[in-house]
């Protein structure tokens, strides 16, 4: 075949692929139609918007993210549609959409109803109900009076609530009993103090999160602002140390003089991976069949209360 013939054949092939994509995207069961229907259900207009058939790179542009668009429609500050808002759509879109875990999420717990937010409580509840329409969704909140005032809205979207202090391990174990635990996803968007973040993680990651699930902590940027409890367990510090132990295999290789690892915090068992972006980290829990995960705590300690807090914390208290 002549070069001209090969070029013509290549052009026809490219045109055929393009037309095929156009035809597939116009089908009522195509991902683009599904995406547009979901946005329409969320009250988000897609008129004139281009919903791409694919994207370049290893994370989703926010304009293509169902999570981002639904979050914007509910008014939550989780996404970067306004200058003072967070940009958590990177991790949420990646874990739920790029990894195709949205439909597999059957049960979710978020700590923090939003009672102190200017836009009022319940924005996240509405978001999770829209984004995970078939999932069992729970919220945990310290302010029981706020929950009582918001109860009708929560009932309307089918979201259940537990109340109490997330830094109190007795309360955390009560939450597990009341909710039944076994969560696919746990999100800490609560009070953002170090004691709250640390104790909640130590208890709930171990006892309330399914194997293979993900635990997400938001607003980690506040960890040097609210220095409470024993004043040593700064969230970003123990996260960095856990990352070091996870990457370096807790660490077993000898270090050169002056570069030895100094351990301050114990590594919780069953951490498979840690991934962070601005203000937020996601911790994936090992599957039961995974023999490359730590199965023993390096340290069982929890943050002890000093002048802050409401109760004494002990590792085994239930």
Coordinates of C-alpha atoms in Angstrom, one line a residue:
X1 CA 0.0 0.0 0.0
X2 CA 1.3 3.5 -0.8
X3 CA 2.1 6.0 1.9
X4 CA -1.0 8.0 0.8
X5 CA -3.2 5.0 1.2
X6 CA -1.8 4.3 4.7
X7 CA -2.4 7.9 5.7
X8 CA -5.9 7.7 4.4
X9 CA -6.6 4.5 6.3
X10 CA -5.1 6.0 9.5
X11 CA -7.4 9.1 9.1
X12 CA -10.5 6.9 8.6
X13 CA -9.5 4.8 11.7
X14 CA -9.1 8.0 13.9
X15 CA -12.5 9.3 12.6
X16 CA -14.1 6.0 13.3
X17 CA -12.8 6.0 16.9
X18 CA -14.0 9.6 17.4
X19 CA -17.4 8.8 16.0
X20 CA -17.6 5.7 18.1
X21 CA -16.9 7.7 21.2
X22 CA -19.4 10.3 20.2
X23 CA -22.0 7.5 19.6
X24 CA -21.2 5.8 22.9
X25 CA -21.4 9.1 24.9
X26 CA -24.9 9.7 23.5
X27 CA -26.2 6.4 24.7
X28 CA -28.6 6.6 27.6
X29 CA -26.5 4.1 29.6
X30 CA -23.2 5.8 28.9
X31 CA -21.0 7.2 31.7
X32 CA -21.6 10.7 30.4
X33 CA -25.4 10.3 30.6
X34 CA -25.2 8.8 34.0
X35 CA -22.9 11.6 35.1
X36 CA -25.3 14.3 33.8
X37 CA -28.3 12.6 35.4
X38 CA -26.6 12.5 38.7
X39 CA -25.7 16.2 38.4
X40 CA -29.3 17.0 37.4
X41 CA -30.5 15.1 40.5
X42 CA -28.2 17.2 42.6
X43 CA -29.7 20.4 41.1
X44 CA -26.5 21.2 39.1
X45 CA -27.0 22.4 35.6
X46 CA -24.9 20.8 32.8
X47 CA -26.1 23.0 30.1
X48 CA -23.1 23.8 27.9
X49 CA -20.7 21.9 30.2
X50 CA -18.3 19.5 28.6
X51 CA -18.2 16.2 30.4
X52 CA -15.1 14.5 29.1
X53 CA -15.0 10.9 28.1
X54 CA -11.6 10.5 29.8
X55 CA -9.0 12.7 31.5
X56 CA -5.3 12.9 31.4
X57 CA -3.2 12.3 34.5
X58 CA -3.8 10.2 37.6
X59 CA -6.4 12.3 39.3
X60 CA -9.7 13.8 38.2
X61 CA -10.1 17.5 37.3
X62 CA -12.6 18.9 39.7
X63 CA -15.0 20.0 37.0
X64 CA -15.3 16.4 36.0
X65 CA -15.9 15.2 39.5
X66 CA -19.4 14.2 40.7
X67 CA -18.3 14.7 44.3
X68 CA -17.1 18.2 43.6
X69 CA -20.3 19.3 41.8
X70 CA -22.6 17.7 44.4
X71 CA -20.5 19.4 47.2
X72 CA -20.9 22.8 45.5
X73 CA -24.6 22.3 45.3
X74 CA -24.9 21.5 49.1
X75 CA -22.9 24.5 50.2
X76 CA -20.3 22.5 52.2
X77 CA -16.7 23.9 52.5
X78 CA -15.1 20.6 51.5
X79 CA -14.3 21.7 48.0
X80 CA -12.5 24.6 46.4
X81 CA -15.3 26.5 44.7
X82 CA -14.6 29.5 47.0
X83 CA -11.3 31.0 48.1
X84 CA -11.7 30.2 51.8
X85 CA -12.9 26.6 51.2
X86 CA -10.8 23.4 51.3
X87 CA -9.8 21.4 48.2
X88 CA -10.6 18.0 49.5
X89 CA -12.1 17.0 46.1
X90 CA -8.7 15.7 45.2
X91 CA -8.7 12.8 47.7
X92 CA -12.5 12.2 47.8
X93 CA -12.8 12.1 44.0
X94 CA -9.8 9.8 43.8
X95 CA -11.0 7.3 46.4
X96 CA -14.6 7.3 45.5
X97 CA -14.6 7.9 41.7
X98 CA -11.2 7.2 40.1
X99 CA -10.9 4.0 42.2
X100 CA -14.6 3.2 41.6
X101 CA -15.4 2.7 45.3
X102 CA -18.6 4.8 45.3
X103 CA -21.0 2.0 44.6
X104 CA -19.1 -0.3 46.9
X105 CA -19.5 2.0 49.9
X106 CA -22.3 0.6 52.1
X107 CA -21.7 2.3 55.4
X108 CA -20.1 5.7 56.2
X109 CA -19.5 7.6 59.5
X110 CA -18.6 11.3 59.6
X111 CA -17.6 13.0 62.8
X112 CA -18.9 16.6 62.9
X113 CA -22.3 17.8 61.9
X114 CA -21.2 21.3 61.1
X115 CA -23.0 23.0 64.1
X116 CA -20.4 25.8 64.3
X117 CA -20.3 26.5 60.5
X118 CA -21.7 29.7 59.2
X119 CA -23.8 27.8 56.6
X120 CA -25.4 25.8 59.4
X121 CA -25.4 22.1 60.3
X122 CA -26.2 19.2 57.9
X123 CA -24.5 20.2 54.6
X124 CA -22.3 17.1 54.7
X125 CA -25.3 14.9 55.6
X126 CA -27.0 16.1 52.5
X127 CA -23.9 15.6 50.4
X128 CA -23.3 12.0 51.6
X129 CA -26.9 11.1 51.0
X130 CA -26.8 12.5 47.5
X131 CA -23.4 11.0 46.7
X132 CA -24.1 7.6 48.3
X133 CA -27.8 7.2 47.9
X134 CA -27.9 3.6 48.9
X135 CA -25.4 3.7 51.8
X136 CA -26.1 3.7 55.5
X137 CA -24.9 7.1 56.6
X138 CA -24.1 8.1 60.2
X139 CA -23.0 11.4 61.7
X140 CA -21.4 11.9 65.1
X141 CA -21.7 15.3 66.9
X142 CA -20.6 16.7 70.3
X143 CA -23.4 19.3 70.4
X144 CA -26.6 17.3 71.4
X145 CA -28.7 20.5 71.4
X146 CA -27.7 21.2 67.8
X147 CA -28.6 17.6 66.8
X148 CA -32.0 18.0 68.3
X149 CA -32.6 21.2 66.4
X150 CA -31.4 19.5 63.1
X151 CA -33.1 16.2 63.6
X152 CA -35.9 16.8 61.2
X153 CA -33.5 17.6 58.4
X154 CA -31.5 14.5 59.2
X155 CA -34.5 12.3 59.2
X156 CA -35.5 13.8 55.8
X157 CA -32.3 12.6 54.2
X158 CA -32.1 9.3 56.2
X159 CA -29.0 10.1 58.2
X160 CA -28.6 8.7 61.7
X161 CA -26.7 10.4 64.6
X162 CA -24.7 9.6 67.7
X163 CA -23.6 12.2 70.2
X164 CA -20.7 12.7 72.6
X165 CA -17.1 13.8 73.0
X166 CA -14.9 12.2 70.3
X167 CA -11.8 12.5 72.5
X168 CA -13.4 10.3 75.2
X169 CA -12.7 6.7 74.5
X170 CA -15.7 5.6 76.5
X171 CA -17.9 7.6 74.1
X172 CA -16.1 6.2 71.1
X173 CA -16.8 2.6 72.1
X174 CA -20.4 3.6 72.8
X175 CA -20.6 4.9 69.2
X176 CA -19.4 1.6 67.9
X177 CA -22.0 -0.2 69.9
X178 CA -24.8 2.1 68.8
X179 CA -23.9 2.2 65.1
X180 CA -22.8 -1.4 64.8
X181 CA -19.4 -0.3 63.5
X182 CA -18.3 -2.1 60.3
X183 CA -17.9 1.1 58.3
X184 CA -16.4 1.2 54.8
X185 CA -15.4 4.9 55.3
X186 CA -14.9 7.0 58.5
X187 CA -14.3 10.7 58.2
X188 CA -13.1 12.9 61.0
X189 CA -14.3 16.4 60.5
X190 CA -14.9 17.0 64.1
X191 CA -13.3 19.4 66.6
X192 CA -9.9 19.3 65.0
X193 CA -7.9 19.1 68.3
X194 CA -5.0 16.7 68.5
X195 CA -6.5 14.7 71.3
X196 CA -9.8 14.4 69.4
X197 CA -8.1 13.3 66.1
X198 CA -5.6 10.9 67.8
X199 CA -7.9 9.1 70.2
X200 CA -10.7 8.8 67.6
X201 CA -8.3 7.3 65.1
X202 CA -6.8 4.8 67.6
X203 CA -10.2 3.5 68.7
X204 CA -12.3 3.7 65.5
X205 CA -9.6 2.6 62.9
X206 CA -9.0 -0.5 64.9
X207 CA -12.6 -1.3 66.1
X208 CA -15.0 0.3 63.7
X209 CA -13.5 0.3 60.2
X210 CA -13.8 -2.7 57.9
X211 CA -10.7 -4.4 56.6
X212 CA -9.9 -2.7 53.3
X213 CA -11.7 0.5 54.4
X214 CA -10.4 4.0 54.5
X215 CA -10.2 6.5 57.4
X216 CA -10.0 10.2 56.4
X217 CA -8.9 13.0 58.7
X218 CA -9.7 16.6 57.6
X219 CA -8.3 19.9 58.8
X220 CA -5.0 18.5 59.9
X221 CA -3.6 22.0 59.3
X222 CA -5.2 22.9 62.7
X223 CA -2.9 20.5 64.6
X224 CA -0.4 23.2 65.6
X225 CA -3.2 25.6 66.6
X226 CA -5.2 23.4 69.1
X227 CA -2.3 21.9 71.2
X228 CA -4.2 20.1 73.9
X229 CA -4.1 16.9 76.0
X230 CA -0.5 15.9 76.8
X231 CA 0.7 18.6 74.3
X232 CA 3.0 16.1 72.6
X233 CA 0.7 14.3 70.2
X234 CA 0.6 16.9 67.4
X235 CA -1.3 15.3 64.6
X236 CA 1.0 16.2 61.7
X237 CA 3.9 14.8 63.8
X238 CA 2.4 11.4 64.5
X239 CA 1.2 11.1 60.9
X240 CA 4.7 11.8 59.6
X241 CA 6.2 9.3 62.0
X242 CA 3.6 6.6 61.1
X243 CA 4.4 7.3 57.4
X244 CA 8.1 6.8 58.2
X245 CA 7.4 3.5 59.9
X246 CA 5.0 2.3 57.2
X247 CA 7.4 3.2 54.3
X248 CA 10.5 1.9 56.2
X249 CA 8.8 -1.2 57.4
X250 CA 8.8 -0.1 61.0
X251 CA 12.0 0.5 60.3
X252 CA 14.2 -2.6 60.3
X253 CA 17.2 -1.5 58.2
X254 CA 20.2 -0.1 60.1
X255 CA 20.8 3.6 59.6
X256 CA 24.0 5.5 59.2
X257 CA 25.3 7.4 62.3
X258 CA 23.3 10.6 62.9
X259 CA 20.4 9.4 60.7
X260 CA 18.8 6.8 63.0
X261 CA 15.0 6.9 63.3
X262 CA 13.8 8.1 66.7
X263 CA 10.4 6.8 67.6
X264 CA 8.0 8.9 69.7
X265 CA 4.6 7.4 68.8
X266 CA 3.4 3.8 68.3
X267 CA 2.4 2.6 64.9
X268 CA -1.3 1.4 64.9
X269 CA -1.7 -2.0 63.4
X270 CA -3.3 -2.6 60.0
X271 CA -2.2 0.6 58.3
X272 CA -1.7 -0.3 54.6
X273 CA -1.0 3.2 53.2
X274 CA -1.1 6.9 54.1
X275 CA -1.9 9.5 51.5
X276 CA -2.1 13.2 52.1
X277 CA -3.0 16.4 50.3
X278 CA -3.5 19.9 51.6
X279 CA -5.1 19.7 55.1
X280 CA -6.3 16.1 54.7
X281 CA -4.9 12.5 55.0
X282 CA -6.4 9.1 54.1
X283 CA -5.4 5.9 55.8
X284 CA -6.2 2.6 54.1
X285 CA -6.7 -0.4 56.3
X286 CA -5.2 -3.7 55.4
X287 CA -7.3 -6.6 54.1
X288 CA -7.4 -9.6 56.4
X289 CA -5.5 -11.6 53.8
X290 CA -2.6 -9.1 53.6
X291 CA 0.4 -10.6 55.3
X292 CA 2.5 -7.5 54.7
X293 CA 0.8 -5.3 57.3
X294 CA 1.8 -4.8 61.0
X295 CA -0.5 -6.9 63.2
X296 CA 0.8 -5.7 66.5
X297 CA 0.7 -2.2 67.9
X298 CA 4.1 -0.8 68.5
X299 CA 2.6 1.1 71.4
X300 CA -0.9 0.9 73.0
X301 CA -0.9 4.4 74.5
X302 CA -3.6 7.1 73.9
X303 CA -3.4 10.7 74.6
X304 CA -3.8 11.4 78.3
X305 CA -5.8 14.4 79.4
X306 CA -4.2 17.2 81.2
X307 CA -6.1 20.4 82.0
X308 CA -8.1 19.9 78.7
X309 CA -10.7 17.3 78.0
X310 CA -13.6 15.8 79.9
X311 CA -12.4 12.3 81.0
X312 CA -9.4 10.1 81.5
X313 CA -8.4 8.0 78.4
X314 CA -7.1 4.5 78.6
X315 CA -6.4 2.1 75.7
X316 CA -8.8 -0.6 76.7
X317 CA -11.6 1.4 78.2
X318 CA -15.0 0.5 76.8

